[in-house]
Amino acid sequence: MVEVLSPVAGVRQDVSDVPDPVFAAGMVGPGAAIRPALVKQTVVAPIDGVLAKLHPHAFVVVSDRGPGVLVHLGIDTVHLGGDGFTLLAEEQDRVRAGDEIVTWDPEYVEHAGHSSVCAVVVLDCPFPAHSLGEPGTEVALADPLFRIEC
C-alpha cells in the first residue's frame, strides 16, 4: 500500500473531473485531482523516491517499491514554457514525501487561459486509488490524498 500526499493545497476532486480527457478517463493512471488555491505555492513530492522526470509543469517520483507518481500542474501548461514556475530540485534527486520540488503560480496559469487543476496519478498501476477525503473538501499541502495498492 502506498500513501500519496497532496503536492499542493486546494480542494480535492476526482481524477475524472480533470478537464483533460486522457486524465479524466484514467488512461494515465488512477489517482486524484486538486483545484489549487490561486496563490503562489510550493509543490512537494507526494511520495519518497527518485525524481525520475522533472519539467516546470510536471514531474514523476518513482518509489523504491516500483510505482511512479505523476504530478501535473495544470492542463496544457507545457505551452507556458516554464513561465510561472521555478524549479527547486533536479532530475534524479532522491526525495522524501514533502520535499520541495517547484514553486508555481496557479493564478498566473488561469490568467494565461489554462486550467490550474492538478492531476496526481499513479503510473502503470491497475488498481483504483482510495481517497482519504471527500471530493470538494480542502486539502492542505502534504496532507494524505489517497492510498493505492501497487
Tab-separated table of N, CA and C in Angstrom, residues 10-139:
chain	number	residue	atom	x	y	z
A	10	GLY	N	-5.396	22.922	-1.761
A	10	GLY	CA	-6.560	23.290	-2.552
A	10	GLY	C	-7.762	22.459	-2.187
A	11	VAL	N	-8.585	22.174	-3.179
A	11	VAL	CA	-9.819	21.421	-2.980
A	11	VAL	C	-9.717	20.095	-3.733
A	12	ARG	N	-10.017	19.005	-3.019
A	12	ARG	CA	-9.975	17.666	-3.615
A	12	ARG	C	-11.023	17.530	-4.713
A	13	GLN	N	-10.631	16.794	-5.749
A	13	GLN	CA	-11.558	16.440	-6.818
A	13	GLN	C	-11.256	15.014	-7.254
A	14	ASP	N	-12.218	14.394	-7.907
A	14	ASP	CA	-11.964	13.105	-8.529
A	14	ASP	C	-11.110	13.324	-9.772
A	15	VAL	N	-10.266	12.353	-10.090
A	15	VAL	CA	-9.449	12.474	-11.292
A	15	VAL	C	-10.342	12.567	-12.532
A	16	SER	N	-11.541	12.009	-12.464
A	16	SER	CA	-12.471	12.093	-13.595
A	16	SER	C	-12.936	13.520	-13.861
A	17	ASP	N	-12.704	14.426	-12.905
A	17	ASP	CA	-13.087	15.827	-13.075
A	17	ASP	C	-11.988	16.692	-13.691
A	18	VAL	N	-10.828	16.099	-13.986
A	18	VAL	CA	-9.745	16.858	-14.623
A	18	VAL	C	-10.213	17.259	-16.024
A	19	PRO	N	-10.070	18.533	-16.398
A	19	PRO	CA	-10.552	18.976	-17.712
A	19	PRO	C	-9.603	18.588	-18.852
A	20	ASP	N	-9.248	17.319	-18.864
A	20	ASP	CA	-8.427	16.743	-19.935
A	20	ASP	C	-8.919	15.308	-20.104
A	21	PRO	N	-9.333	14.925	-21.298
A	21	PRO	CA	-9.945	13.600	-21.469
A	21	PRO	C	-9.013	12.436	-21.143
A	22	VAL	N	-7.725	12.590	-21.334
A	22	VAL	CA	-6.786	11.499	-21.064
A	22	VAL	C	-6.692	11.235	-19.567
A	23	PHE	N	-6.557	12.305	-18.764
A	23	PHE	CA	-6.547	12.139	-17.309
A	23	PHE	C	-7.921	11.685	-16.812
A	24	ALA	N	-8.973	12.340	-17.293
A	24	ALA	CA	-10.328	12.071	-16.800
A	24	ALA	C	-10.758	10.625	-17.045
A	25	ALA	N	-10.328	10.034	-18.147
A	25	ALA	CA	-10.693	8.659	-18.464
A	25	ALA	C	-9.822	7.645	-17.732
A	26	GLY	N	-8.844	8.117	-16.983
A	26	GLY	CA	-7.979	7.206	-16.244
A	26	GLY	C	-6.914	6.548	-17.094
A	27	MET	N	-6.690	7.050	-18.304
A	27	MET	CA	-5.704	6.437	-19.195
A	27	MET	C	-4.272	6.620	-18.695
A	28	VAL	N	-4.014	7.682	-17.954
A	28	VAL	CA	-2.678	7.902	-17.411
A	28	VAL	C	-2.480	7.042	-16.165
A	29	GLY	N	-3.539	6.901	-15.391
A	29	GLY	CA	-3.488	6.088	-14.191
A	29	GLY	C	-4.500	6.542	-13.167
A	30	PRO	N	-4.677	5.746	-12.111
A	30	PRO	CA	-5.614	6.116	-11.048
A	30	PRO	C	-5.006	7.204	-10.166
A	31	GLY	N	-5.860	7.957	-9.519
A	31	GLY	CA	-5.360	8.993	-8.621
A	31	GLY	C	-6.433	9.956	-8.196
A	32	ALA	N	-6.041	11.228	-8.112
A	32	ALA	CA	-6.941	12.279	-7.655
A	32	ALA	C	-6.572	13.572	-8.366
A	33	ALA	N	-7.378	14.576	-8.135
A	33	ALA	CA	-7.112	15.904	-8.678
A	33	ALA	C	-7.288	16.917	-7.562
A	34	ILE	N	-6.661	18.063	-7.742
A	34	ILE	CA	-6.763	19.147	-6.770
A	34	ILE	C	-6.952	20.450	-7.525
A	35	ARG	N	-7.996	21.196	-7.135
A	35	ARG	CA	-8.147	22.561	-7.642
A	35	ARG	C	-7.357	23.419	-6.662
A	36	PRO	N	-6.190	23.935	-7.091
A	36	PRO	CA	-5.315	24.628	-6.144
A	36	PRO	C	-5.845	25.997	-5.741
A	37	ALA	N	-5.455	26.406	-4.552
A	37	ALA	CA	-5.709	27.781	-4.131
A	37	ALA	C	-4.958	28.690	-5.103
A	38	LEU	N	-5.578	29.803	-5.497
A	38	LEU	CA	-4.984	30.683	-6.506
A	38	LEU	C	-4.005	31.674	-5.876
A	39	VAL	N	-2.982	31.115	-5.267
A	39	VAL	CA	-1.873	31.880	-4.693
A	39	VAL	C	-0.589	31.164	-5.074
A	40	LYS	N	0.538	31.884	-5.051
A	40	LYS	CA	1.811	31.223	-5.317
A	40	LYS	C	2.009	30.115	-4.298
A	41	GLN	N	2.430	28.950	-4.772
A	41	GLN	CA	2.557	27.778	-3.908
A	41	GLN	C	3.872	27.061	-4.165
A	42	THR	N	4.340	26.392	-3.130
A	42	THR	CA	5.432	25.450	-3.270
A	42	THR	C	4.806	24.070	-3.427
A	43	VAL	N	5.300	23.314	-4.386
A	43	VAL	CA	4.800	21.981	-4.677
A	43	VAL	C	5.784	20.977	-4.074
A	44	VAL	N	5.243	19.945	-3.417
A	44	VAL	CA	6.110	18.972	-2.745
A	44	VAL	C	5.967	17.583	-3.352
A	45	ALA	N	6.969	16.753	-3.071
A	45	ALA	CA	6.942	15.358	-3.521
A	45	ALA	C	5.807	14.625	-2.829
A	46	PRO	N	5.023	13.847	-3.583
A	46	PRO	CA	3.902	13.115	-2.990
A	46	PRO	C	4.302	11.797	-2.322
A	47	ILE	N	5.483	11.276	-2.669
A	47	ILE	CA	5.979	10.013	-2.115
A	47	ILE	C	7.503	10.108	-2.000
A	48	ASP	N	8.095	9.156	-1.285
A	48	ASP	CA	9.548	9.002	-1.261
A	48	ASP	C	9.978	8.342	-2.554
A	49	GLY	N	11.141	8.747	-3.080
A	49	GLY	CA	11.664	8.080	-4.263
A	49	GLY	C	12.665	8.926	-5.003
A	50	VAL	N	12.815	8.640	-6.289
A	50	VAL	CA	13.738	9.357	-7.157
A	50	VAL	C	12.925	10.219	-8.119
A	51	LEU	N	13.352	11.442	-8.281
A	51	LEU	CA	12.701	12.377	-9.204
A	51	LEU	C	13.129	11.986	-10.622
A	52	ALA	N	12.379	11.050	-11.210
A	52	ALA	CA	12.759	10.453	-12.486
A	52	ALA	C	12.606	11.408	-13.658
A	53	LYS	N	11.617	12.262	-13.618
A	53	LYS	CA	11.379	13.269	-14.663
A	53	LYS	C	11.012	14.574	-13.984
A	54	LEU	N	11.522	15.675	-14.519
A	54	LEU	CA	11.219	16.984	-13.948
A	54	LEU	C	11.118	18.020	-15.050
A	55	HIS	N	9.950	18.607	-15.151
A	55	HIS	CA	9.681	19.742	-16.031
A	55	HIS	C	9.051	20.816	-15.154
A	56	PRO	N	9.053	22.060	-15.575
A	56	PRO	CA	8.425	23.084	-14.733
A	56	PRO	C	6.960	22.773	-14.403
A	57	HIS	N	6.220	22.199	-15.346
A	57	HIS	CA	4.781	21.977	-15.186
A	57	HIS	C	4.420	20.566	-14.706
A	58	ALA	N	5.402	19.655	-14.616
A	58	ALA	CA	5.087	18.270	-14.270
A	58	ALA	C	6.344	17.543	-13.803
A	59	PHE	N	6.123	16.537	-12.944
A	59	PHE	CA	7.243	15.706	-12.529
A	59	PHE	C	6.749	14.327	-12.126
A	60	VAL	N	7.686	13.363	-12.129
A	60	VAL	CA	7.393	11.990	-11.741
A	60	VAL	C	8.383	11.580	-10.656
A	61	VAL	N	7.841	11.065	-9.544
A	61	VAL	CA	8.656	10.478	-8.492
A	61	VAL	C	8.406	8.971	-8.537
A	62	VAL	N	9.485	8.192	-8.661
A	62	VAL	CA	9.378	6.739	-8.690
A	62	VAL	C	9.855	6.204	-7.349
A	63	SER	N	8.999	5.427	-6.700
A	63	SER	CA	9.338	4.869	-5.389
A	63	SER	C	10.277	3.680	-5.548
A	64	ASP	N	10.947	3.338	-4.466
A	64	ASP	CA	11.827	2.171	-4.475
A	64	ASP	C	11.030	0.890	-4.670
A	65	ARG	N	9.744	0.919	-4.332
A	65	ARG	CA	8.871	-0.252	-4.464
A	65	ARG	C	8.270	-0.372	-5.859
A	66	GLY	N	8.505	0.623	-6.715
A	66	GLY	CA	8.057	0.470	-8.080
A	66	GLY	C	7.151	1.528	-8.654
A	67	PRO	N	6.035	1.874	-7.995
A	67	PRO	CA	5.127	2.791	-8.693
A	67	PRO	C	5.700	4.199	-8.808
A	68	GLY	N	5.398	4.826	-9.930
A	68	GLY	CA	5.742	6.217	-10.128
A	68	GLY	C	4.494	7.062	-9.970
A	69	VAL	N	4.643	8.238	-9.375
A	69	VAL	CA	3.522	9.155	-9.218
A	69	VAL	C	3.809	10.397	-10.050
A	70	LEU	N	2.884	10.690	-10.961
A	70	LEU	CA	2.967	11.876	-11.802
A	70	LEU	C	2.179	13.001	-11.153
A	71	VAL	N	2.809	14.166	-11.044
A	71	VAL	CA	2.130	15.384	-10.610
A	71	VAL	C	2.132	16.316	-11.813
A	72	HIS	N	0.944	16.643	-12.301
A	72	HIS	CA	0.815	17.530	-13.467
A	72	HIS	C	0.146	18.815	-12.996
A	73	LEU	N	0.883	19.911	-13.043
A	73	LEU	CA	0.413	21.205	-12.525
A	73	LEU	C	-0.340	21.969	-13.603
A	74	GLY	N	-1.637	21.848	-13.586
A	74	GLY	CA	-2.481	22.499	-14.577
A	74	GLY	C	-2.588	21.679	-15.849
A	75	ILE	N	-3.427	22.154	-16.749
A	75	ILE	CA	-3.673	21.476	-18.017
A	75	ILE	C	-3.138	22.339	-19.156
A	76	ASP	N	-2.402	21.710	-20.056
A	76	ASP	CA	-1.760	22.389	-21.196
A	76	ASP	C	-0.743	23.441	-20.754
A	77	THR	N	-0.238	23.318	-19.541
A	77	THR	CA	0.720	24.289	-19.017
A	77	THR	C	2.105	24.129	-19.645
A	78	VAL	N	2.330	23.057	-20.381
A	78	VAL	CA	3.578	22.915	-21.128
A	78	VAL	C	3.738	24.098	-22.088
A	79	HIS	N	2.621	24.647	-22.566
A	79	HIS	CA	2.645	25.761	-23.513
A	79	HIS	C	3.121	27.064	-22.885
A	80	LEU	N	3.231	27.107	-21.565
A	80	LEU	CA	3.721	28.314	-20.901
A	80	LEU	C	5.244	28.406	-20.929
A	81	GLY	N	5.902	27.352	-21.362
A	81	GLY	CA	7.357	27.383	-21.493
A	81	GLY	C	8.091	27.646	-20.187
A	82	GLY	N	7.483	27.246	-19.078
A	82	GLY	CA	8.117	27.440	-17.774
A	82	GLY	C	7.730	28.736	-17.075
A	83	ASP	N	7.050	29.642	-17.768
A	83	ASP	CA	6.619	30.893	-17.135
A	83	ASP	C	5.654	30.589	-15.999
A	84	GLY	N	5.885	31.189	-14.837
A	84	GLY	CA	5.035	30.972	-13.675
A	84	GLY	C	5.507	29.825	-12.794
A	85	PHE	N	6.643	29.182	-13.147
A	85	PHE	CA	7.186	28.039	-12.417
A	85	PHE	C	8.670	28.269	-12.118
A	86	THR	N	9.133	27.794	-10.961
A	86	THR	CA	10.552	27.836	-10.615
A	86	THR	C	10.944	26.482	-10.030
A	87	LEU	N	11.906	25.822	-10.654
A	87	LEU	CA	12.354	24.522	-10.173
A	87	LEU	C	13.209	24.680	-8.922
A	88	LEU	N	12.975	23.803	-7.944
A	88	LEU	CA	13.720	23.816	-6.683
A	88	LEU	C	14.537	22.538	-6.496
A	89	ALA	N	14.373	21.586	-7.384
A	89	ALA	CA	15.064	20.299	-7.310
A	89	ALA	C	15.615	19.995	-8.695
A	90	GLU	N	16.328	18.868	-8.779
A	90	GLU	CA	16.895	18.449	-10.057
A	90	GLU	C	16.485	17.017	-10.365
A	91	GLU	N	16.368	16.740	-11.652
A	91	GLU	CA	16.052	15.389	-12.073
A	91	GLU	C	17.093	14.426	-11.501
A	92	GLN	N	16.633	13.267	-11.064
A	92	GLN	CA	17.417	12.201	-10.446
A	92	GLN	C	17.727	12.448	-8.971
A	93	ASP	N	17.253	13.552	-8.395
A	93	ASP	CA	17.386	13.759	-6.946
A	93	ASP	C	16.596	12.687	-6.212
A	94	ARG	N	17.126	12.217	-5.086
A	94	ARG	CA	16.350	11.357	-4.179
A	94	ARG	C	15.561	12.310	-3.289
A	95	VAL	N	14.246	12.091	-3.217
A	95	VAL	CA	13.375	12.973	-2.436
A	95	VAL	C	12.572	12.164	-1.432
A	96	ARG	N	12.141	12.851	-0.405
A	96	ARG	CA	11.230	12.268	0.581
A	96	ARG	C	9.888	12.961	0.419
A	97	ALA	N	8.816	12.264	0.726
A	97	ALA	CA	7.484	12.865	0.651
A	97	ALA	C	7.489	14.159	1.447
A	98	GLY	N	7.045	15.243	0.839
A	98	GLY	CA	7.018	16.547	1.489
A	98	GLY	C	8.174	17.448	1.100
A	99	ASP	N	9.207	16.917	0.407
A	99	ASP	CA	10.316	17.756	-0.050
A	99	ASP	C	9.836	18.708	-1.146
A	100	GLU	N	10.384	19.917	-1.144
A	100	GLU	CA	10.004	20.931	-2.136
A	100	GLU	C	10.597	20.603	-3.501
A	101	ILE	N	9.747	20.706	-4.541
A	101	ILE	CA	10.154	20.367	-5.909
A	101	ILE	C	10.120	21.596	-6.823
A	102	VAL	N	9.063	22.382	-6.747
A	102	VAL	CA	8.873	23.520	-7.653
A	102	VAL	C	7.954	24.537	-6.970
A	103	THR	N	8.090	25.790	-7.349
A	103	THR	CA	7.071	26.779	-6.969
A	103	THR	C	6.320	27.137	-8.247
A	104	TRP	N	5.062	27.528	-8.052
A	104	TRP	CA	4.261	27.919	-9.208
A	104	TRP	C	3.179	28.880	-8.779
A	105	ASP	N	2.569	29.495	-9.777
A	105	ASP	CA	1.532	30.483	-9.531
A	105	ASP	C	0.264	30.074	-10.286
A	106	PRO	N	-0.639	29.354	-9.598
A	106	PRO	CA	-1.876	28.924	-10.279
A	106	PRO	C	-2.702	30.089	-10.827
A	107	GLU	N	-2.651	31.232	-10.165
A	107	GLU	CA	-3.392	32.397	-10.669
A	107	GLU	C	-2.825	32.838	-12.018
A	108	TYR	N	-1.506	32.825	-12.163
A	108	TYR	CA	-0.872	33.158	-13.438
A	108	TYR	C	-1.332	32.176	-14.526
A	109	VAL	N	-1.370	30.885	-14.171
A	109	VAL	CA	-1.808	29.853	-15.109
A	109	VAL	C	-3.230	30.143	-15.587
A	110	GLU	N	-4.128	30.465	-14.647
A	110	GLU	CA	-5.522	30.775	-15.003
A	110	GLU	C	-5.604	32.025	-15.894
A	111	HIS	N	-4.845	33.067	-15.543
A	111	HIS	CA	-4.866	34.298	-16.349
A	111	HIS	C	-4.290	34.082	-17.741
A	112	ALA	N	-3.441	33.061	-17.893
A	112	ALA	CA	-2.876	32.733	-19.202
A	112	ALA	C	-3.845	31.875	-20.030
A	113	GLY	N	-5.018	31.570	-19.468
A	113	GLY	CA	-6.041	30.843	-20.209
A	113	GLY	C	-6.008	29.333	-20.063
A	114	HIS	N	-5.302	28.843	-19.038
A	114	HIS	CA	-5.213	27.402	-18.816
A	114	HIS	C	-5.876	27.038	-17.488
A	115	SER	N	-6.310	25.803	-17.389
A	115	SER	CA	-6.844	25.307	-16.124
A	115	SER	C	-5.684	25.062	-15.170
A	116	SER	N	-5.870	25.402	-13.904
A	116	SER	CA	-4.834	25.157	-12.899
A	116	SER	C	-5.053	23.837	-12.153
A	117	VAL	N	-6.065	23.055	-12.528
A	117	VAL	CA	-6.340	21.790	-11.849
A	117	VAL	C	-5.125	20.870	-11.973
A	118	CYS	N	-4.745	20.292	-10.849
A	118	CYS	CA	-3.577	19.403	-10.792
A	118	CYS	C	-4.021	17.952	-10.760
A	119	ALA	N	-3.430	17.159	-11.621
A	119	ALA	CA	-3.648	15.719	-11.606
A	119	ALA	C	-2.502	15.074	-10.834
A	120	VAL	N	-2.855	14.136	-9.962
A	120	VAL	CA	-1.870	13.364	-9.198
A	120	VAL	C	-2.232	11.907	-9.434
A	121	VAL	N	-1.445	11.214	-10.276
A	121	VAL	CA	-1.818	9.864	-10.680
A	121	VAL	C	-0.646	8.901	-10.540
A	122	VAL	N	-0.991	7.637	-10.297
A	122	VAL	CA	-0.004	6.572	-10.191
A	122	VAL	C	0.115	5.923	-11.561
A	123	LEU	N	1.333	5.854	-12.072
A	123	LEU	CA	1.579	5.305	-13.399
A	123	LEU	C	1.679	3.784	-13.347
A	124	ASP	N	1.236	3.136	-14.392
A	124	ASP	CA	1.366	1.676	-14.543
A	124	ASP	C	0.823	0.911	-13.347
A	125	CYS	N	-0.337	1.290	-12.887
A	125	CYS	CA	-0.958	0.606	-11.752
A	125	CYS	C	-2.408	0.291	-12.115
A	126	PRO	N	-2.782	-0.986	-12.064
A	126	PRO	CA	-4.138	-1.368	-12.456
A	126	PRO	C	-5.176	-1.231	-11.342
A	127	PHE	N	-4.761	-0.826	-10.149
A	127	PHE	CA	-5.679	-0.782	-9.020
A	127	PHE	C	-6.257	0.607	-8.808
A	128	PRO	N	-7.456	0.716	-8.263
A	128	PRO	CA	-8.051	2.035	-8.010
A	128	PRO	C	-7.400	2.726	-6.816
A	129	ALA	N	-7.460	4.038	-6.823
A	129	ALA	CA	-6.993	4.842	-5.692
A	129	ALA	C	-8.113	4.934	-4.666
A	130	HIS	N	-7.755	4.886	-3.396
A	130	HIS	CA	-8.724	5.018	-2.307
A	130	HIS	C	-8.542	6.394	-1.684
A	131	SER	N	-9.472	7.299	-1.972
A	131	SER	CA	-9.387	8.671	-1.491
A	131	SER	C	-9.381	8.709	0.038
A	132	LEU	N	-8.604	9.635	0.576
A	132	LEU	CA	-8.554	9.818	2.025
A	132	LEU	C	-9.328	11.055	2.448
A	133	GLY	N	-10.262	11.470	1.607
A	133	GLY	CA	-11.133	12.601	1.892
A	133	GLY	C	-12.193	12.697	0.816
A	134	GLU	N	-13.219	13.447	1.094
A	134	GLU	CA	-14.329	13.590	0.145
A	134	GLU	C	-14.031	14.671	-0.890
A	135	PRO	N	-14.438	14.442	-2.156
A	135	PRO	CA	-14.315	15.497	-3.158
A	135	PRO	C	-15.026	16.764	-2.674
A	136	GLY	N	-14.423	17.886	-2.950
A	136	GLY	CA	-14.994	19.163	-2.535
A	136	GLY	C	-14.486	19.650	-1.190
A	137	THR	N	-13.676	18.830	-0.510
A	137	THR	CA	-13.122	19.252	0.778
A	137	THR	C	-11.713	19.800	0.590
A	138	GLU	N	-11.326	20.648	1.511
A	138	GLU	CA	-9.993	21.254	1.481
A	138	GLU	C	-8.929	20.205	1.790
A	139	VAL	N	-7.796	20.351	1.137
A	139	VAL	CA	-6.630	19.532	1.428
A	139	VAL	C	-5.445	20.485	1.572
